CSV table of C-alpha atoms in Angstrom, one decimal:
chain,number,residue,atom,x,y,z
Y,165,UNK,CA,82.0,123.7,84.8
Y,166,UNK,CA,83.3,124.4,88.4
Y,167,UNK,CA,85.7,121.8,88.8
Y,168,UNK,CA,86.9,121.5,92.6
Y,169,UNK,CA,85.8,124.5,94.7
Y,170,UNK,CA,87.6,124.7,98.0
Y,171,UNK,CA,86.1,127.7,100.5
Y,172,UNK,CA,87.6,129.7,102.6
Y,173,UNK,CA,90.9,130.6,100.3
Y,174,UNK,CA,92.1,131.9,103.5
Y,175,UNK,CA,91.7,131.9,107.1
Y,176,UNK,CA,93.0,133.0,110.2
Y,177,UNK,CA,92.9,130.8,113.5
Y,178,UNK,CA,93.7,131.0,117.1
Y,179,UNK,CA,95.5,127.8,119.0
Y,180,UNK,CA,92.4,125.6,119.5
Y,181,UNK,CA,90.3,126.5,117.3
Y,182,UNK,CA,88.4,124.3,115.2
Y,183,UNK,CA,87.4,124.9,111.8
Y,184,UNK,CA,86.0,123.1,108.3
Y,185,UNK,CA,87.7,123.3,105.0
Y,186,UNK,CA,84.8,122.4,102.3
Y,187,UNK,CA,85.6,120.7,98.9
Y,188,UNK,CA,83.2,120.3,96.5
Y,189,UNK,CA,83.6,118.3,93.2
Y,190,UNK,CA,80.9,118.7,89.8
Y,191,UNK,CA,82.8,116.1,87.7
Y,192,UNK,CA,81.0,113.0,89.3
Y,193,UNK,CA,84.2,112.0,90.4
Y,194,UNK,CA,84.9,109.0,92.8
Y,195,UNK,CA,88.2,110.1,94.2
Y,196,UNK,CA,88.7,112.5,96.2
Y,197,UNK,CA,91.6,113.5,98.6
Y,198,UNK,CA,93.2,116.5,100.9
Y,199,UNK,CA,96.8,117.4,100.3
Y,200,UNK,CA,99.0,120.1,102.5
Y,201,UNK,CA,101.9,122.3,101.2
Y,202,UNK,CA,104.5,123.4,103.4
Y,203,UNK,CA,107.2,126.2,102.1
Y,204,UNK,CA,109.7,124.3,99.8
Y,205,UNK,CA,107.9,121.6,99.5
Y,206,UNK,CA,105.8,119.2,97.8
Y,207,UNK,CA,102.4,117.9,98.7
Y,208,UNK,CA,101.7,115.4,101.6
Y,209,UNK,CA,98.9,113.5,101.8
Y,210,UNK,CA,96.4,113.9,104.5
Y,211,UNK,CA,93.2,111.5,103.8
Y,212,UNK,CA,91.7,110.5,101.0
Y,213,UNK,CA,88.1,108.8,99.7
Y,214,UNK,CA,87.6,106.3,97.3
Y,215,UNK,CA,84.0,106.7,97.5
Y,216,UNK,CA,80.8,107.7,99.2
Y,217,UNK,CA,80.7,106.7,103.0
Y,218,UNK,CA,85.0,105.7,102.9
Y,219,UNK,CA,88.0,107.4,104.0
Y,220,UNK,CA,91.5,106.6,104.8
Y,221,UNK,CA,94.7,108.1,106.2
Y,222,UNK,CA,97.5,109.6,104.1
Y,223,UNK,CA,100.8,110.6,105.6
Y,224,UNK,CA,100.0,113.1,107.4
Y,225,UNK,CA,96.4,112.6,109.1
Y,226,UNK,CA,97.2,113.4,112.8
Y,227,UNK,CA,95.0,116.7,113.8
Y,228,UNK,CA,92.4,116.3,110.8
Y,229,UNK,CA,89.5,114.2,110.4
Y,230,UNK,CA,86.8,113.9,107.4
Y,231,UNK,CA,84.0,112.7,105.9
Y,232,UNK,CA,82.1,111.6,102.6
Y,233,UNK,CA,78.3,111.5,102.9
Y,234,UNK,CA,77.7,112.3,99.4
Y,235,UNK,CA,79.9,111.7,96.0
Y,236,UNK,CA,80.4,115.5,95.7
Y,237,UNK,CA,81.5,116.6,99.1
Y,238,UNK,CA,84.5,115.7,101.0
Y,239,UNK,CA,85.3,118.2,104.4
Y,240,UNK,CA,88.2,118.4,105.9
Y,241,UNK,CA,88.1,119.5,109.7
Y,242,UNK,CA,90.7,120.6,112.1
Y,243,UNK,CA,89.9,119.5,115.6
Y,244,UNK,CA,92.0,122.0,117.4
Y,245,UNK,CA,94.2,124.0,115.6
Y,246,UNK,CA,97.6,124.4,115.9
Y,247,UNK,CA,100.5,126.3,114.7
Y,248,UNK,CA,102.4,123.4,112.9
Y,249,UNK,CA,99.1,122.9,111.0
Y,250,UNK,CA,99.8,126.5,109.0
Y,251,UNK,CA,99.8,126.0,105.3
Y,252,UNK,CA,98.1,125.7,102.1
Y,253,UNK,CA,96.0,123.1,101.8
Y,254,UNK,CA,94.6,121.7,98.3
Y,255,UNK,CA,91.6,119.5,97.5
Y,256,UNK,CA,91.7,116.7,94.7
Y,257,UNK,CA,89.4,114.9,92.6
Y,258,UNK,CA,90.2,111.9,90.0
Y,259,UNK,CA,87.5,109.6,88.3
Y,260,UNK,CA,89.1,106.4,89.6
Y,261,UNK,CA,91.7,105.8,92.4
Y,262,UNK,CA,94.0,103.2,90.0
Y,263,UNK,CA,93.6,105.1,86.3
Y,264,UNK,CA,92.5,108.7,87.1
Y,265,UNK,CA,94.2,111.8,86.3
Y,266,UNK,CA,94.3,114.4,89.3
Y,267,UNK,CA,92.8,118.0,89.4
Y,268,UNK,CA,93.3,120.3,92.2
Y,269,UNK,CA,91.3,123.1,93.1
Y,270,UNK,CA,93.0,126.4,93.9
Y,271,UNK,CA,94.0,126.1,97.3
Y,272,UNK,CA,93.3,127.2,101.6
Y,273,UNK,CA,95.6,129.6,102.6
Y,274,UNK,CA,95.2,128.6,106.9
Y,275,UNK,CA,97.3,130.4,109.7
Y,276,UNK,CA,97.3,129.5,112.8
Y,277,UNK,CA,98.5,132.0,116.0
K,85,UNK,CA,106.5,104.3,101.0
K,86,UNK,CA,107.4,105.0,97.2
K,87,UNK,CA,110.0,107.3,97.4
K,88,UNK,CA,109.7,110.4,94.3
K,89,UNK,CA,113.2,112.5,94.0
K,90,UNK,CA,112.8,115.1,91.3
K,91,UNK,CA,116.0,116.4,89.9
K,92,UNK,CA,117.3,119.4,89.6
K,93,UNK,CA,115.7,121.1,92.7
K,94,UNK,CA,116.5,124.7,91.0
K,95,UNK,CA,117.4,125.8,87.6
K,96,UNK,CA,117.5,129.1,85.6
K,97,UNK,CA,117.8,129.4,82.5
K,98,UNK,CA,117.2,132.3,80.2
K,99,UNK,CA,113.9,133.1,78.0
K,100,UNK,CA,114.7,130.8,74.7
K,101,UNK,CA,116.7,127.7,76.9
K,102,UNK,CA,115.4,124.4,76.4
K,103,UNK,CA,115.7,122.3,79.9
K,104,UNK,CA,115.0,118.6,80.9
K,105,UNK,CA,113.0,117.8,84.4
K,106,UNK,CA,113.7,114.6,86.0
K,107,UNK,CA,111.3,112.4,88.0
K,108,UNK,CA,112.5,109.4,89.7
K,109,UNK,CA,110.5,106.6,91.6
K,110,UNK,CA,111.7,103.5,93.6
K,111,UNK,CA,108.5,101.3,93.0
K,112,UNK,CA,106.1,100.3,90.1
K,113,UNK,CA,103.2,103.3,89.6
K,114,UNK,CA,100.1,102.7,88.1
K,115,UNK,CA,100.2,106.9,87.0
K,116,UNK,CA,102.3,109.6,86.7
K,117,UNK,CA,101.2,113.5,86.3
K,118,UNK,CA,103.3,116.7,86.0
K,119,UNK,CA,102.1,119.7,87.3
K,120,UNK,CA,103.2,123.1,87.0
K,121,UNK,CA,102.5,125.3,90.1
K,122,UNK,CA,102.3,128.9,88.8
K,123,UNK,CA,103.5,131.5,91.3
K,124,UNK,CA,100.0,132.6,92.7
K,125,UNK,CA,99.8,128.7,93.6
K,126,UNK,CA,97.6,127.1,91.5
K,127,UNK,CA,98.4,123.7,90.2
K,128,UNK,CA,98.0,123.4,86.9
K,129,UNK,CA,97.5,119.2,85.1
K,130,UNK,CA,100.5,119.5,81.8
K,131,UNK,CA,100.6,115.6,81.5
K,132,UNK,CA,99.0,112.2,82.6
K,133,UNK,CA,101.8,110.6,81.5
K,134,UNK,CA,101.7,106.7,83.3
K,135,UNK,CA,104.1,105.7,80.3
K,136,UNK,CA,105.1,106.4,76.6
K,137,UNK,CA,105.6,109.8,75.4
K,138,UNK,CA,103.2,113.1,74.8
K,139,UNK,CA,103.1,116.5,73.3
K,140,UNK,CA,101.8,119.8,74.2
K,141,UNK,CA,102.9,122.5,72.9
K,142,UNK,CA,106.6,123.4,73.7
K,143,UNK,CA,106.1,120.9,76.1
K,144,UNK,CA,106.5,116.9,76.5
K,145,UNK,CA,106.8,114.2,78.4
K,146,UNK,CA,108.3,111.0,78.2
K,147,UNK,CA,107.5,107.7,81.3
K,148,UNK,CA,109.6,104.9,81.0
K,149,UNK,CA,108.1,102.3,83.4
K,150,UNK,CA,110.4,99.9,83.5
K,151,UNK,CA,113.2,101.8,84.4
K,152,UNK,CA,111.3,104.1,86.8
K,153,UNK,CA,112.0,107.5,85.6
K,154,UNK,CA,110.0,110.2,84.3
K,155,UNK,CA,111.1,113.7,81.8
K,156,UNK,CA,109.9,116.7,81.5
K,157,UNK,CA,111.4,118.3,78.4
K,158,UNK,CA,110.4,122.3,78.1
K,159,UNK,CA,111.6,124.0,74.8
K,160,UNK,CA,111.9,127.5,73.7
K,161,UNK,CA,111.2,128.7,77.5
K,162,UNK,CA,109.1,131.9,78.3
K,163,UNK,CA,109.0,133.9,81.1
K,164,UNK,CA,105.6,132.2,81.8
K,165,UNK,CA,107.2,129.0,82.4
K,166,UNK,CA,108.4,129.9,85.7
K,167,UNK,CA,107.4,128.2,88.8
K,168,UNK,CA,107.6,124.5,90.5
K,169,UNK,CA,107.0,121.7,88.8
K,170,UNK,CA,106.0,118.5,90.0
K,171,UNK,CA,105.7,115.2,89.5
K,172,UNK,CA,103.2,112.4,91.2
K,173,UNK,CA,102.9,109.2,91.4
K,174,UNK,CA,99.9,106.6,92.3
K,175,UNK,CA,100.4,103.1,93.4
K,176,UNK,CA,98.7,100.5,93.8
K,177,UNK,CA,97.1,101.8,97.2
K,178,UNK,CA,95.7,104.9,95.1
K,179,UNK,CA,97.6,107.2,97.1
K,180,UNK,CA,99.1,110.0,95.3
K,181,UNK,CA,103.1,110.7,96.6
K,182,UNK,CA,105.0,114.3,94.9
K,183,UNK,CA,108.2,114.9,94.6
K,184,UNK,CA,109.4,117.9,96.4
K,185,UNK,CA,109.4,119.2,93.1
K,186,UNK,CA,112.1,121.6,90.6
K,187,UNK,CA,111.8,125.2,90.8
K,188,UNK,CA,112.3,127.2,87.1
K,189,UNK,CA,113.2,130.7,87.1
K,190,UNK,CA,113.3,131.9,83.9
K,191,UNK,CA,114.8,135.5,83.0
K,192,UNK,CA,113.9,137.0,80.1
């Protein structure tokens, strides 16, 4: 049992480039949502799905856009990178949005130059 | 926004110390998790704790709703336990808001 898989664990980026973070869920899981973690801090929310074919902005969405065509899959893509956008960013999955219990997989470690 | 303050931001204690987490919230949740983020970063699930009380181990939780407030109670601390731990909340809205989260350093 996989769990959440995110790919890469770590990347390095120029100013401008784009890139894709994948997520990918096994659990059948309805939620699903992208969280960043700064140094000394906790996790802000970026967007999240409730569901095949619907997203919605967290608090930090600016610079990030994403997608659910299928249950198991939720992308995040940076549209042109920048620096302010280094960190570690984690992928979550919960059965339901109003009762389910959170898991995380292990983490992107992005830079950006 | 719900607003999460976690209390204390830092706290040592030596291996064998029992300690209390605080978790604080300024509007009704429908859940509540702790996490414990282990210091090669991954976040690990201890409780979904929305309210009453649990038991894992040397570790427990208790969520009073009402009164907004969450505890982490850690007893008999290792080495091991070391790390951030956080709490989360979900409202309504389904969005998921953490604390900025208590750092443990415990020295054996």
């Amino acid at each position: 049992n996989a769990g959440v898989t995110q790919t890469p664990k770590f990347q390095v980026l120029k100013t401008g480039q784009s890139m894709t973070l994948q997520c990918a869920q096994d659990m059948n899981h309805e939620y699903m949502s992208w969280y960043r973690q700064d140094p000394g801090m906790g996790l802000r929310l970026i967007h999240y799905s409730v569901g095949a074919g619907i997203t919605d902005q967290g608090e930090v969405p600016n610079g990030y856009n994403v997608s659910r065509s299928t249950t198991e899959d939720f992308p995040l893509r940076l549209l042109s990178a920048a620096p302010s956008q280094t960190s570690v960013y984690f992928c979550a999955s919960s059965y339901a949005t109003l009762s389910g219990e959170l898991f995380f997989g292990e983490g992107s470690r992005l830079t950006v130059l | 926004g719900i607003q999460v303050e976690q209390s204390p931001p830092d706290l040592i204690l030596q291996e064998g110390a029992n300690s209390t987490l605080r978790c604080n919230f300024s509007d009704s949740v429908n859940n509540l998790q702790w996490f414990h983020q282990n210091p090669w970063g991954q976040l690990i699930n201890l409780f979904y704790i929305p309210s009453g009380t649990k038991q894992n181990g040397r570790l427990s939780a208790t969520t009073v709703a009402t009164e907004r407030y969450s505890l982490l109670y850690i007893s008999s601390s290792q080495t091991t336990d070391s790390g951030v731990y956080f709490c989360a909340v979900d409202t309504n809205a389904g969005k998921s808001t953490f604390g900025d989260g208590t750092t443990l350093t415990v020295k054996p």
